[in-house]
Amino acid sequence: MRALPVISVHPVTLPAPDRGTDLQVRVSVPITGHDLPVLVFSHGFGQSATGYEPLAAFWASHGFVVVQPTHLDSRTLNLPPDDPRTPSIWRIRVDDLTRSIDGLDVLEAAVPGLAGRVDRSRIAVAGHSWGAQTASTLLGARVVGIDEDLSDPRVTAGVLLAVTGTGGADLSPFAAEHFPFMSPSFSAMTTPTLVVAGDRDDSPLSVRGPDWFTDAYHLSPGDKSLLTLFGAEHSLGGVAGYESAETTDENPERVALVQRLTWAYLRDALGLKDSDWPVPVETTLGRLEQKFPRE
């Protein structure tokens, strides 16, 4: 599928009286095409709706309506640490994704020429780092100790980039003290999902090492795929943005692989058979594994 020109509109405001701050969303779409599937993306800690351009622009130029909400932890909002919402930001993040799906009418109307071109029967979620944990809850993951199912039946596929693993003894003392919500259970995450992990992503949040970021694949049931990127750290080559300060392992080839493979996976998982999934992975860049692959 050839890349198409893209139009982005930001900010689009979704009223959120219970949130304390209305939700600001960026919407990116190709200028042509119909029956466009929806991809809601959750950014990592401190980022915003305008980040992750290498991914958002690619997905939009290849046929997706890309919806990027700005979560309360974004540096653009400068929420003080003592804000009463801070302990609940992880939960508000989940609501942001659900609210974005609920608000598709508003988002569609805000983009010139988009009306009537959105396929609302095909919705996926994706996220990076904390955003991946946020996205995973709509796919069926839960937080240990909180008996709440936050999955969304409208979401039928997902991509989790550098998603945090299990909590408890696997967390560093700092993470255990400051991030009690970082204790996911993947046993009910049945929605088809691609997990992307770097084999050099050695996080200070865990005592386990890079394999911690593969838990979502190994501990969840059903149709799952795992892309392990060789030499990749938490930025996975630079997915958060071009020349981003957070990127410690800049690698354009690695980012291109993530672009290409996530697009192909999502198109296939959403029932759009134009992607030739699974995509061959260069052996120098990574390894693709699957369990219960689709026929």
PDB file of C-alpha atoms in Angstrom, residues 2 22 56 64 71 76 78 96 99 104 116 123 158 166 169 180 206 212 253 269 271 279 282 291:
ATOM      1  CA  ARG A   2       1.528   3.306  -1.061  1.00  0.00           C
ATOM      2  CA  ASP A  22     -10.993  18.467  29.159  1.00  0.00           C
ATOM      3  CA  ALA A  56       1.418   8.101  13.861  1.00  0.00           C
ATOM      4  CA  PHE A  64      -5.643   4.438   9.585  1.00  0.00           C
ATOM      5  CA  HIS A  71      -2.905  12.134  29.205  1.00  0.00           C
ATOM      6  CA  THR A  76       2.569  19.933  28.299  1.00  0.00           C
ATOM      7  CA  ASN A  78       2.591  20.402  33.972  1.00  0.00           C
ATOM      8  CA  ASP A  96      -8.978   8.767  28.138  1.00  0.00           C
ATOM      9  CA  ARG A  99     -13.516   8.537  25.974  1.00  0.00           C
ATOM     10  CA  LEU A 104     -15.556   9.407  17.522  1.00  0.00           C
ATOM     11  CA  GLY A 116     -18.506   9.010   6.369  1.00  0.00           C
ATOM     12  CA  ILE A 123     -10.922  -0.351  16.227  1.00  0.00           C
ATOM     13  CA  GLY A 158      -3.698  -4.188  19.872  1.00  0.00           C
ATOM     14  CA  THR A 166       4.427  -8.281  36.171  1.00  0.00           C
ATOM     15  CA  ALA A 169       8.954  -9.264  43.446  1.00  0.00           C
ATOM     16  CA  PRO A 180       1.678   0.346  42.920  1.00  0.00           C
ATOM     17  CA  SER A 206      12.359  -4.082  37.334  1.00  0.00           C
ATOM     18  CA  TRP A 212      10.317  -8.447  31.749  1.00  0.00           C
ATOM     19  CA  GLU A 253      16.159   0.658  10.282  1.00  0.00           C
ATOM     20  CA  ALA A 269      -5.823  -8.661  12.881  1.00  0.00           C
ATOM     21  CA  GLY A 271      -9.603  -8.530   9.003  1.00  0.00           C
ATOM     22  CA  VAL A 279       6.120  -9.898   7.542  1.00  0.00           C
ATOM     23  CA  GLU A 282      15.693  -9.420   8.855  1.00  0.00           C
ATOM     24  CA  LYS A 291       1.323 -18.537  19.243  1.00  0.00           C
TER      25      LYS A 291
END
